[in-house]
Amino acid sequence: MEFGVKSGSPEKQRSACIVVGVFEPRRLTPVAEQLDEVSEGYISNLIRRGDLEGKAGQMLLLHHVPNVLSERVLLVGCGKERELNERQYKQIVAKTIQTLNETGSMEAVSFLTELHVRGRDTYWKVRQAVEAANNSVYTFLQLKTKKGEPRRPLRKMVFNVPTRRDLTLGERAIEHAQAISVGVKVAKDVANMPPNICNPKYLNEQAASLVEQYDTLSLETIGEAKMAELGMNSYLAVGRGSANESIMTIISHKGAADDQAPIVIVGKGITFDSGGISIKPSEAMDEMKYDMGGAAAVLGLMHSVAALNLPLNVIGILAGCENMPDADAYRPGDIITTMSGQTVEVLNTDAEGRMVLCDALTYVERYEPDTVIDVATLTGACVIALGKHATAVLSSHNPLAHEIINASEQSSDKAWRLPLWDEYQEQIESPFADMANIGGRPAGTITAACFLSRFTKKYNWAHLDIAGTAWVGGARKGATGRPVPMLTQYLMNKANIALDE
Ligand code: BES
Ligand code: MN
Ligand code: ZN
């Protein structure tokens, strides 16, 4: 979709549709007021008759409003003025886009960016509107034979900003939002792809075609033979039960001098997690195709980073692998020597993500990174702790944790920190090996992070558990593309610091 910004009065816009807000109960926003005046009370008349209460998300489409140049006016309920918050703003924008998409307006001018959202400026409102619009028109129809797309879909949306001085800010917001949306879409597409198509090789091919598009990007592929040479026995153990080869894909973005230490983002890429020999129950097992949500986010993120051409060196790792039960599969009781030399007693083959990530996290030591962040659909316990709304952040490096939480707030891509205290380390002790791969039911998200922490001593590290946020289940099942917005924001912030220095 195409976006633009403008600053002008509503009645003079020549568009298929203009979008203006109405508060509850039946109170016109200043812009709606303006239209009401030029149309000699047309709008207030309708509202008085009870056509629109103004409840958040209510829509009323009007045609040929007197003295208004646009063909249509869409009145959008915005709820009580004082109660308008970030979440409601995003929901209202999404609903508006949906309505425009279904009612034949191929372009529209929206005045919703003039609503007052506490603590947020024009930049934020435009950026969120663009991201919400892109999210709301997203579909995954590649594998349907009858696509059922709207006949006259919305193609262009222009946001009106209060003054001409806001135009540059608005344009920046659109540019940033579009770069983020590209990453989100890439992440959603690859995550929604079924596991019979999306295997580690497919992830590698997607990365290869991304790298083709940008000069700053380059690709490296580590297959099973190379992993064996490197001693990545833990990563290999997980993939041993699968007919699909384990492949670790490395995407590098070179945006700064060679001597600038890179930021490395590692994504868990289990393209299907059956649990292995510790097999999962069959209910909703299909959703374990999303167990590569971390790798999907890293692929999307690298697209965003390249699109923004950030002046940083960033390395994205897709830790591709499939966890299946098989005669050759790894088993509970096995003791494995990881690439780091530390040994792990496997107590549950379904705790496979950490087995793959620990070797990937050792591998990245060679980059002498400034910071390493891993992103993983790592624990069901995370969904129990935080539900579907927040990504869990775990780090023993306070400044890094704060930077991530800040980026999360700026980008409205929710995250919440959990503790990573030493006390929890005891839970993963093993009588036979250096550690066990599970720590029992209490604090499962934290003990998983404790496990990873033992492989990340050589750099500043944070772990993001996206088990609750990478996709939504139920009737509207689908990948979310999270946490691409938060991570892109984190890197954008890093880039500004680098520019100032
Ligand atoms: N991929 C799962 C975690 C998961 C489960 C994410 C459900 C989202 C929804 C992970 O590999 C796993 O199976 N974890 C186990 C760990 C346990 C064996 C310690 C879990 O959470 O049950
Ligand atoms: Mn598992
Ligand atoms: Zn898993």
Short mmCIF file of C-alpha atoms and ligand atoms in Angstrom, two decimals:
data_model
loop_
_atom_site.label_atom_id
_atom_site.label_comp_id
_atom_site.label_asym_id
_atom_site.label_seq_id
_atom_site.Cartn_x
_atom_site.Cartn_y
_atom_site.Cartn_z
CA MET A 1 0.00 0.00 0.00
CA GLU A 2 1.07 3.57 -0.69
CA PHE A 3 1.04 6.34 1.90
CA GLY A 4 1.42 10.09 2.01
CA VAL A 5 1.00 13.12 4.27
CA LYS A 6 -0.82 16.36 3.67
CA SER A 7 -1.94 19.39 5.61
CA GLY A 8 -5.23 20.95 4.55
CA SER A 9 -8.91 21.40 5.30
CA PRO A 10 -11.25 18.42 4.98
CA GLU A 11 -13.87 19.89 2.66
CA LYS A 12 -11.23 20.77 0.05
CA GLN A 13 -9.77 17.27 -0.28
CA ARG A 14 -10.58 15.69 -3.62
CA SER A 15 -10.45 12.01 -2.76
CA ALA A 16 -12.56 8.86 -2.94
CA CYS A 17 -13.10 9.14 0.79
CA ILE A 18 -12.19 11.30 3.75
CA VAL A 19 -12.05 9.82 7.20
CA VAL A 20 -13.03 11.83 10.27
CA GLY A 21 -13.65 10.91 13.89
CA VAL A 22 -16.70 11.22 16.13
CA PHE A 23 -16.42 10.86 19.89
CA GLU A 24 -18.88 9.21 22.20
CA PRO A 25 -21.55 10.31 22.92
CA ARG A 26 -22.35 11.89 19.54
CA ARG A 27 -19.63 14.56 19.77
CA LEU A 28 -17.94 15.75 16.62
CA THR A 29 -14.17 16.09 16.47
CA PRO A 30 -12.94 19.54 15.30
CA VAL A 31 -12.50 18.17 11.77
CA ALA A 32 -15.99 16.67 11.71
CA GLU A 33 -17.23 20.01 13.01
CA GLN A 34 -15.63 21.74 10.01
CA LEU A 35 -17.40 19.39 7.58
CA ASP A 36 -20.63 19.93 9.43
CA GLU A 37 -20.36 23.68 8.96
CA VAL A 38 -19.71 23.59 5.22
CA SER A 39 -22.48 21.04 4.74
CA GLU A 40 -24.92 23.15 6.75
CA GLY A 41 -25.48 20.68 9.54
CA TYR A 42 -25.66 17.52 7.41
CA ILE A 43 -23.51 15.51 9.79
CA SER A 44 -24.90 16.78 13.08
CA ASN A 45 -28.40 16.07 11.75
CA LEU A 46 -27.56 12.44 11.08
CA ILE A 47 -25.98 12.09 14.46
CA ARG A 48 -28.88 13.67 16.25
CA ARG A 49 -31.15 11.11 14.59
CA GLY A 50 -29.04 8.36 16.17
CA ASP A 51 -27.11 7.04 13.15
CA LEU A 52 -23.82 7.03 15.04
CA GLU A 53 -23.18 7.01 18.77
CA GLY A 54 -19.40 7.36 18.44
CA LYS A 55 -18.43 4.13 20.19
CA ALA A 56 -14.89 3.06 19.39
CA GLY A 57 -14.79 1.24 16.06
CA GLN A 58 -18.29 2.25 14.87
CA MET A 59 -18.32 3.17 11.17
CA LEU A 60 -20.78 5.19 9.09
CA LEU A 61 -20.12 5.71 5.39
CA LEU A 62 -21.77 8.76 3.79
CA HIS A 63 -22.02 9.62 0.09
CA HIS A 64 -22.13 13.05 -1.50
CA VAL A 65 -22.11 15.18 1.59
CA PRO A 66 -23.14 18.71 0.48
CA ASN A 67 -20.26 21.10 -0.34
CA VAL A 68 -17.61 18.44 0.28
CA LEU A 69 -15.41 17.63 -2.71
CA SER A 70 -14.74 13.99 -1.81
CA GLU A 71 -17.17 11.33 -2.98
CA ARG A 72 -17.45 9.75 0.45
CA VAL A 73 -17.05 10.66 4.08
CA LEU A 74 -16.35 7.87 6.55
CA LEU A 75 -17.34 8.78 10.10
CA VAL A 76 -15.37 6.74 12.59
CA GLY A 77 -16.41 6.24 16.21
CA CYS A 78 -13.46 7.01 18.49
CA GLY A 79 -15.01 6.29 21.90
CA LYS A 80 -14.84 8.73 24.79
CA GLU A 81 -12.34 11.49 24.04
CA ARG A 82 -10.59 11.21 27.41
CA GLU A 83 -10.25 7.46 27.12
CA LEU A 84 -8.53 7.37 23.75
CA ASN A 85 -5.34 5.39 24.32
CA GLU A 86 -2.68 3.80 22.15
CA ARG A 87 -4.39 0.46 21.82
CA GLN A 88 -7.71 2.03 20.90
CA TYR A 89 -6.04 4.33 18.38
CA LYS A 90 -4.42 1.36 16.63
CA GLN A 91 -7.66 -0.63 16.69
CA ILE A 92 -9.63 2.28 15.23
CA VAL A 93 -7.11 2.73 12.43
CA ALA A 94 -7.13 -1.00 11.64
CA LYS A 95 -10.93 -1.11 11.54
CA THR A 96 -11.01 1.97 9.29
CA ILE A 97 -8.62 0.39 6.81
CA GLN A 98 -10.69 -2.78 6.79
CA THR A 99 -13.85 -0.78 6.07
CA LEU A 100 -12.23 1.26 3.30
CA ASN A 101 -10.87 -1.92 1.77
CA GLU A 102 -14.32 -3.47 1.63
CA THR A 103 -16.31 -0.45 0.46
CA GLY A 104 -14.55 0.38 -2.79
CA SER A 105 -12.54 3.49 -1.90
CA MET A 106 -9.22 2.97 -3.59
CA GLU A 107 -7.72 6.00 -1.93
CA ALA A 108 -8.56 8.00 1.15
CA VAL A 109 -7.48 10.97 3.25
CA SER A 110 -7.56 10.31 6.97
CA PHE A 111 -7.85 12.93 9.69
CA LEU A 112 -7.53 10.37 12.48
CA THR A 113 -3.88 11.42 12.88
CA GLU A 114 -5.22 14.62 14.45
CA LEU A 115 -6.78 12.75 17.37
CA HIS A 116 -5.08 13.32 20.69
CA VAL A 117 -3.32 10.22 22.02
CA ARG A 118 -1.73 10.85 25.40
CA GLY A 119 2.06 11.09 25.35
CA ARG A 120 2.33 10.44 21.61
CA ASP A 121 3.26 12.88 18.86
CA THR A 122 2.46 13.16 15.16
CA TYR A 123 5.44 11.00 14.22
CA TRP A 124 4.14 8.16 16.37
CA LYS A 125 0.54 8.51 15.18
CA VAL A 126 1.49 8.43 11.51
CA ARG A 127 3.96 5.60 11.99
CA GLN A 128 1.51 3.45 13.94
CA ALA A 129 -1.26 4.20 11.46
CA VAL A 130 0.91 3.00 8.57
CA GLU A 131 1.98 -0.13 10.45
CA ALA A 132 -1.61 -0.86 11.50
CA ALA A 133 -2.84 -0.31 7.93
CA ASN A 134 -0.27 -2.71 6.51
CA ASN A 135 -1.11 -5.28 9.18
CA SER A 136 -4.79 -4.99 8.57
CA VAL A 137 -4.61 -5.63 4.81
CA TYR A 138 -2.21 -8.59 5.22
CA THR A 139 -3.40 -11.92 3.86
CA PHE A 140 -1.68 -15.22 3.25
CA LEU A 141 -3.35 -16.65 0.16
CA GLN A 142 -0.44 -18.24 -1.71
CA LEU A 143 -1.80 -21.72 -1.14
CA LYS A 144 -5.48 -21.07 -1.76
CA THR A 145 -6.77 -21.81 -5.26
CA LYS A 146 -9.58 -19.25 -4.88
CA LYS A 147 -8.05 -16.08 -3.51
CA GLY A 148 -11.19 -14.03 -2.66
CA GLU A 149 -9.43 -10.67 -2.59
CA PRO A 150 -11.43 -7.39 -2.48
CA ARG A 151 -12.48 -6.19 -5.94
CA ARG A 152 -11.45 -2.58 -5.37
CA PRO A 153 -8.85 -2.67 -2.59
CA LEU A 154 -7.53 0.43 -0.86
CA ARG A 155 -4.30 1.43 -2.60
CA LYS A 156 -3.37 4.81 -1.17
CA MET A 157 -3.86 6.39 2.21
CA VAL A 158 -2.97 10.00 2.95
CA PHE A 159 -2.73 11.19 6.53
CA ASN A 160 -3.53 14.75 7.34
CA VAL A 161 -1.24 16.42 9.84
CA PRO A 162 -2.15 19.53 11.87
CA THR A 163 0.40 21.97 10.38
CA ARG A 164 2.77 22.18 7.43
CA ARG A 165 5.66 21.97 9.86
CA ASP A 166 4.59 18.38 10.65
CA LEU A 167 4.96 17.26 7.04
CA THR A 168 8.64 16.30 7.22
CA LEU A 169 8.06 14.44 10.46
CA GLY A 170 5.13 12.63 8.87
CA GLU A 171 7.22 11.64 5.87
CA ARG A 172 9.95 10.25 8.13
CA ALA A 173 7.29 8.31 10.01
CA ILE A 174 5.99 6.79 6.77
CA GLU A 175 9.48 5.87 5.62
CA HIS A 176 10.27 4.16 8.93
CA ALA A 177 6.91 2.43 9.13
CA GLN A 178 7.23 1.12 5.58
CA ALA A 179 10.67 -0.32 6.32
CA ILE A 180 9.33 -2.00 9.45
CA SER A 181 6.23 -3.24 7.63
CA VAL A 182 8.36 -4.88 4.95
CA GLY A 183 10.16 -6.82 7.69
CA VAL A 184 6.91 -7.72 9.42
CA LYS A 185 5.42 -8.99 6.18
CA VAL A 186 8.48 -11.08 5.35
CA ALA A 187 8.39 -12.57 8.85
CA LYS A 188 4.68 -13.36 8.60
CA ASP A 189 4.94 -14.92 5.15
CA VAL A 190 7.76 -17.25 6.04
CA ALA A 191 6.21 -18.19 9.40
CA ASN A 192 2.78 -18.90 7.92
CA MET A 193 4.29 -21.16 5.26
CA PRO A 194 3.50 -24.79 6.19
CA PRO A 195 6.25 -27.06 7.49
CA ASN A 196 6.18 -29.38 4.47
CA ILE A 197 7.37 -26.39 2.44
CA CYS A 198 9.15 -24.26 5.03
CA ASN A 199 12.07 -26.39 6.19
CA PRO A 200 15.62 -25.25 7.02
CA LYS A 201 16.54 -25.24 3.33
CA TYR A 202 13.55 -23.05 2.52
CA LEU A 203 14.67 -20.55 5.18
CA ASN A 204 18.09 -20.54 3.57
CA GLU A 205 16.60 -19.92 0.12
CA GLN A 206 14.48 -17.04 1.42
CA ALA A 207 17.61 -15.51 2.93
CA ALA A 208 19.48 -16.00 -0.35
CA SER A 209 16.81 -14.13 -2.30
CA LEU A 210 16.79 -11.30 0.25
CA VAL A 211 20.57 -10.95 0.01
CA GLU A 212 20.22 -10.60 -3.79
CA GLN A 213 18.16 -7.44 -3.29
CA TYR A 214 20.63 -5.36 -1.26
CA ASP A 215 24.33 -4.62 -1.80
CA THR A 216 24.99 -4.35 1.93
CA LEU A 217 23.84 -7.93 2.56
CA SER A 218 25.76 -11.17 2.21
CA LEU A 219 25.02 -14.81 3.00
CA GLU A 220 26.78 -17.74 4.58
CA THR A 221 25.38 -21.25 4.91
CA ILE A 222 26.41 -23.82 7.49
CA GLY A 223 25.10 -27.31 6.71
CA GLU A 224 25.43 -30.49 8.73
CA ALA A 225 28.91 -31.36 7.44
CA LYS A 226 30.28 -27.99 8.52
CA MET A 227 28.47 -28.25 11.86
CA ALA A 228 30.12 -31.60 12.50
CA GLU A 229 33.54 -30.08 11.79
CA LEU A 230 32.79 -27.25 14.21
CA GLY A 231 31.64 -29.63 16.94
CA MET A 232 28.06 -28.33 16.98
CA ASN A 233 26.85 -31.64 18.38
CA SER A 234 23.93 -30.23 20.29
CA TYR A 235 22.45 -28.49 17.23
CA LEU A 236 23.04 -31.65 15.18
CA ALA A 237 21.43 -33.89 17.82
CA VAL A 238 18.09 -32.10 17.46
CA GLY A 239 18.05 -32.46 13.68
CA ARG A 240 19.10 -36.09 13.65
CA GLY A 241 15.52 -37.39 13.72
CA SER A 242 14.53 -35.33 10.71
CA ALA A 243 14.78 -36.08 7.00
CA ASN A 244 15.43 -32.37 6.45
CA GLU A 245 19.00 -31.24 6.81
CA SER A 246 19.79 -28.80 9.62
CA ILE A 247 20.99 -25.53 8.14
CA MET A 248 22.24 -22.44 9.92
CA THR A 249 21.90 -19.40 7.70
CA ILE A 250 23.92 -16.25 8.35
CA ILE A 251 22.89 -12.90 6.87
CA SER A 252 25.36 -10.02 7.30
CA HIS A 253 24.53 -6.35 6.82
CA LYS A 254 27.62 -4.20 6.43
CA GLY A 255 26.66 -0.62 7.22
CA ALA A 256 29.75 0.52 9.14
CA ALA A 257 33.53 0.23 9.14
CA ASP A 258 35.05 -3.23 9.48
CA ASP A 259 36.39 -2.48 12.93
CA GLN A 260 32.96 -1.70 14.35
CA ALA A 261 31.86 -4.71 16.42
CA PRO A 262 28.63 -6.17 15.05
CA ILE A 263 25.28 -6.62 16.76
CA VAL A 264 24.21 -10.23 16.32
CA ILE A 265 20.58 -11.40 16.36
CA VAL A 266 20.02 -15.16 16.55
CA GLY A 267 16.60 -16.64 15.71
CA LYS A 268 15.31 -20.07 16.72
CA GLY A 269 14.29 -21.73 13.48
CA ILE A 270 12.61 -25.03 14.37
CA THR A 271 10.52 -25.40 11.22
CA PHE A 272 8.43 -28.04 12.98
CA ASP A 273 8.60 -29.04 16.62
CA SER A 274 6.88 -32.39 17.17
CA GLY A 275 8.68 -32.67 20.51
CA GLY A 276 10.78 -35.55 19.16
CA ILE A 277 10.81 -38.72 21.28
CA SER A 278 9.23 -36.66 24.11
CA ILE A 279 6.41 -36.18 21.64
CA LYS A 280 3.83 -33.44 22.08
CA PRO A 281 0.08 -34.04 22.46
CA SER A 282 -1.71 -33.74 19.11
CA GLU A 283 -3.95 -30.80 20.01
CA ALA A 284 -2.83 -27.70 18.11
CA MET A 285 0.41 -29.44 17.15
CA ASP A 286 0.08 -27.80 13.72
CA GLU A 287 0.95 -24.53 15.44
CA MET A 288 4.44 -25.85 16.01
CA LYS A 289 5.16 -24.82 12.42
CA TYR A 290 5.52 -21.40 14.09
CA ASP A 291 8.46 -22.64 16.13
CA MET A 292 10.65 -20.90 13.58
CA GLY A 293 9.10 -17.54 14.52
CA GLY A 294 12.45 -16.33 15.86
CA ALA A 295 14.23 -17.06 12.58
CA ALA A 296 11.31 -15.52 10.68
CA ALA A 297 11.68 -12.33 12.73
CA VAL A 298 15.43 -12.24 12.08
CA LEU A 299 14.86 -12.63 8.33
CA GLY A 300 12.29 -9.81 8.44
CA LEU A 301 14.53 -7.67 10.62
CA MET A 302 17.45 -8.00 8.19
CA HIS A 303 15.13 -6.83 5.43
CA SER A 304 14.16 -3.78 7.50
CA VAL A 305 17.78 -3.05 8.43
CA ALA A 306 18.82 -3.18 4.77
CA ALA A 307 15.83 -1.08 3.66
CA LEU A 308 16.78 1.60 6.22
CA ASN A 309 20.45 1.12 5.35
CA LEU A 310 21.36 1.48 9.02
CA PRO A 311 24.97 2.57 9.63
CA LEU A 312 25.73 -0.51 11.73
CA ASN A 313 27.18 -3.95 11.23
CA VAL A 314 24.37 -6.40 11.93
CA ILE A 315 24.52 -10.18 11.67
CA GLY A 316 21.30 -12.19 11.58
CA ILE A 317 21.35 -15.92 12.20
CA LEU A 318 18.53 -18.29 11.23
CA ALA A 319 19.08 -21.44 13.28
CA GLY A 320 17.12 -23.80 11.01
CA CYS A 321 16.33 -27.34 12.19
CA GLU A 322 13.41 -29.77 12.52
CA ASN A 323 12.58 -31.77 15.67
CA MET A 324 11.12 -35.18 14.79
CA PRO A 325 10.86 -38.64 16.41
CA ASP A 326 12.79 -41.30 14.49
CA ALA A 327 15.02 -44.33 14.96
CA ASP A 328 17.96 -41.97 14.68
CA ALA A 329 16.51 -39.21 16.87
CA TYR A 330 18.24 -38.04 20.05
CA ARG A 331 16.66 -39.42 23.21
CA PRO A 332 16.01 -38.59 26.85
CA GLY A 333 19.08 -39.70 28.79
CA ASP A 334 21.58 -38.86 26.06
CA ILE A 335 24.54 -36.76 27.17
CA ILE A 336 25.83 -34.42 24.50
CA THR A 337 29.03 -32.39 24.29
CA THR A 338 28.12 -28.93 23.00
CA MET A 339 30.34 -26.78 20.80
CA SER A 340 31.42 -24.91 23.95
CA GLY A 341 32.76 -28.14 25.44
CA GLN A 342 30.14 -28.15 28.19
CA THR A 343 28.07 -31.34 28.46
CA VAL A 344 24.26 -31.51 28.58
CA GLU A 345 22.05 -34.32 29.82
CA VAL A 346 18.92 -34.46 27.67
CA LEU A 347 15.94 -35.01 29.95
CA ASN A 348 13.35 -33.94 27.44
CA THR A 349 13.80 -33.85 23.68
CA ASP A 350 11.05 -31.23 23.50
CA ALA A 351 13.42 -28.71 25.10
CA GLU A 352 15.15 -28.62 21.70
CA GLY A 353 15.27 -24.87 21.11
CA ARG A 354 17.95 -24.31 23.73
CA MET A 355 19.93 -27.28 22.34
CA VAL A 356 20.08 -25.61 18.93
CA LEU A 357 20.58 -22.08 20.26
CA CYS A 358 23.43 -22.95 22.63
CA ASP A 359 25.66 -23.99 19.73
CA ALA A 360 24.58 -21.04 17.58
CA LEU A 361 25.40 -18.74 20.53
CA THR A 362 28.86 -20.32 20.83
CA TYR A 363 29.38 -20.03 17.08
CA VAL A 364 28.82 -16.25 17.14
CA GLU A 365 31.75 -15.70 19.54
CA ARG A 366 33.91 -15.55 16.40
CA TYR A 367 32.40 -12.15 15.49
CA GLU A 368 33.57 -10.61 18.78
CA PRO A 369 30.14 -9.00 18.94
CA ASP A 370 29.20 -5.84 20.78
CA THR A 371 25.82 -7.38 21.66
CA VAL A 372 23.97 -10.62 20.98
CA ILE A 373 20.19 -10.96 21.21
CA ASP A 374 18.46 -14.26 20.63
CA VAL A 375 14.79 -14.47 19.66
CA ALA A 376 12.93 -17.71 20.27
CA THR A 377 9.54 -19.34 20.71
CA LEU A 378 11.28 -21.07 23.57
CA THR A 379 8.82 -22.00 26.32
CA GLY A 380 5.13 -22.71 26.79
CA ALA A 381 5.72 -21.32 30.30
CA CYS A 382 6.17 -17.87 28.78
CA VAL A 383 2.58 -17.96 27.52
CA ILE A 384 1.46 -18.91 31.02
CA ALA A 385 3.46 -16.05 32.58
CA LEU A 386 2.71 -13.20 30.17
CA GLY A 387 -0.05 -14.47 27.88
CA LYS A 388 -0.15 -13.47 24.22
CA HIS A 389 0.58 -9.79 24.73
CA ALA A 390 4.17 -9.38 25.78
CA THR A 391 7.51 -10.73 24.68
CA ALA A 392 9.66 -11.78 27.65
CA VAL A 393 13.05 -10.08 27.98
CA LEU A 394 15.78 -11.77 30.01
CA SER A 395 19.25 -10.35 30.44
CA SER A 396 21.87 -10.02 33.12
CA HIS A 397 23.16 -6.88 31.42
CA ASN A 398 20.92 -4.10 32.77
CA PRO A 399 21.74 -1.42 30.19
CA LEU A 400 20.88 -3.81 27.35
CA ALA A 401 17.62 -4.85 29.00
CA HIS A 402 16.69 -1.18 29.37
CA GLU A 403 17.51 -0.42 25.74
CA ILE A 404 15.26 -3.26 24.64
CA ILE A 405 12.38 -2.22 26.89
CA ASN A 406 12.71 1.38 25.66
CA ALA A 407 12.60 0.24 22.05
CA SER A 408 9.56 -1.82 22.90
CA GLU A 409 7.74 1.20 24.33
CA GLN A 410 8.71 3.46 21.44
CA SER A 411 7.50 0.97 18.87
CA SER A 412 4.43 -0.16 20.86
CA ASP A 413 5.59 -3.76 20.47
CA LYS A 414 5.08 -4.89 24.03
CA ALA A 415 7.82 -6.55 26.10
CA TRP A 416 8.27 -7.26 29.79
CA ARG A 417 11.39 -8.17 31.71
CA LEU A 418 11.68 -11.32 33.79
CA PRO A 419 14.51 -11.87 36.30
CA LEU A 420 17.55 -13.97 35.55
CA TRP A 421 18.89 -14.41 39.08
CA ASP A 422 21.54 -16.99 39.91
CA GLU A 423 19.16 -18.72 42.30
CA TYR A 424 17.36 -20.28 39.33
CA GLN A 425 20.54 -21.89 37.98
CA GLU A 426 20.27 -24.72 40.55
CA GLN A 427 17.21 -26.07 38.79
CA ILE A 428 19.21 -27.18 35.77
CA GLU A 429 21.91 -29.07 37.65
CA SER A 430 22.49 -32.66 36.54
CA PRO A 431 24.15 -35.52 38.46
CA PHE A 432 25.79 -36.81 35.27
CA ALA A 433 26.58 -33.83 33.06
CA ASP A 434 27.45 -30.13 33.40
CA MET A 435 23.76 -29.32 33.16
CA ALA A 436 20.36 -30.77 32.30
CA ASN A 437 18.30 -29.40 29.44
CA ILE A 438 15.19 -28.78 31.58
CA GLY A 439 14.65 -27.25 35.01
CA GLY A 440 11.22 -28.53 36.03
CA ARG A 441 7.88 -26.72 36.01
CA PRO A 442 8.60 -23.65 38.17
CA ALA A 443 9.79 -20.59 36.21
CA GLY A 444 10.26 -22.53 32.98
CA THR A 445 10.99 -19.40 30.95
CA ILE A 446 13.69 -18.31 33.36
CA THR A 447 15.41 -21.70 33.62
CA ALA A 448 15.49 -21.91 29.81
CA ALA A 449 17.24 -18.53 29.78
CA CYS A 450 19.57 -19.75 32.56
CA PHE A 451 20.57 -22.59 30.27
CA LEU A 452 21.38 -20.17 27.43
CA SER A 453 23.24 -17.83 29.78
CA ARG A 454 25.89 -20.50 30.26
CA PHE A 455 26.84 -20.13 26.59
CA THR A 456 26.90 -16.33 26.41
CA LYS A 457 29.64 -15.31 28.83
CA LYS A 458 31.85 -13.68 26.19
CA TYR A 459 29.52 -10.81 25.21
CA ASN A 460 26.54 -8.69 26.30
CA TRP A 461 23.49 -10.81 25.76
CA ALA A 462 19.71 -10.70 26.00
CA HIS A 463 17.12 -13.37 25.32
CA LEU A 464 13.63 -12.69 23.95
CA ASP A 465 11.00 -15.39 24.47
CA ILE A 466 8.32 -14.83 21.83
CA ALA A 467 6.31 -18.00 22.50
CA GLY A 468 3.22 -15.89 23.23
CA THR A 469 3.69 -13.13 20.67
CA ALA A 470 4.97 -14.72 17.44
CA TRP A 471 1.54 -15.85 16.30
CA VAL A 472 -2.13 -15.83 17.25
CA GLY A 473 -4.22 -18.99 17.33
CA GLY A 474 -7.96 -19.52 16.96
CA ALA A 475 -10.20 -18.27 14.17
CA ARG A 476 -7.74 -15.59 13.06
CA LYS A 477 -4.72 -17.86 13.20
CA GLY A 478 -1.57 -16.33 11.79
CA ALA A 479 1.92 -15.05 12.38
CA THR A 480 2.26 -11.54 13.83
CA GLY A 481 5.73 -10.59 12.59
CA ARG A 482 6.64 -9.66 16.15
CA PRO A 483 9.12 -8.59 17.47
CA VAL A 484 10.36 -7.04 14.19
CA PRO A 485 9.07 -3.55 15.16
CA MET A 486 10.82 -3.63 18.55
CA LEU A 487 14.11 -4.97 17.19
CA THR A 488 14.15 -2.54 14.28
CA GLN A 489 13.56 0.28 16.76
CA TYR A 490 16.37 -1.03 18.96
CA LEU A 491 18.76 -0.94 16.00
CA MET A 492 17.50 2.46 14.82
CA ASN A 493 18.29 3.81 18.29
CA LYS A 494 21.74 2.22 18.15
CA ALA A 495 22.35 3.82 14.75
CA ASN A 496 21.52 7.31 16.02
CA ILE A 497 23.95 6.92 18.87
CA ALA A 498 26.60 5.83 16.42
CA LEU A 499 25.85 8.92 14.27
CA ASP A 500 26.19 11.29 17.22
CA GLU A 501 29.51 9.92 18.30
N1 BES B 1 8.53 -24.64 20.99
C1 BES B 1 8.24 -25.06 22.30
C2 BES B 1 7.70 -23.96 23.18
C3 BES B 1 6.29 -23.51 22.88
C4 BES B 1 5.21 -24.29 23.24
C5 BES B 1 6.08 -22.29 22.30
C6 BES B 1 3.93 -23.84 22.99
C7 BES B 1 4.80 -21.83 22.06
C8 BES B 1 3.72 -22.61 22.41
C9 BES B 1 9.51 -25.57 22.97
O1 BES B 1 10.39 -26.22 22.13
C10 BES B 1 9.08 -26.56 23.99
O2 BES B 1 8.52 -27.55 23.63
N2 BES B 1 9.32 -26.25 25.24
C11 BES B 1 8.94 -27.10 26.31
C12 BES B 1 10.03 -27.07 27.33
C13 BES B 1 9.86 -28.09 28.41
C14 BES B 1 10.04 -29.49 27.86
C15 BES B 1 10.86 -27.82 29.50
C16 BES B 1 7.64 -26.55 26.89
O3 BES B 1 7.47 -25.35 26.96
O4 BES B 1 6.77 -27.36 27.23
MN MN B 2 9.92 -28.27 21.92
ZN ZN B 3 10.36 -25.70 20.20
#
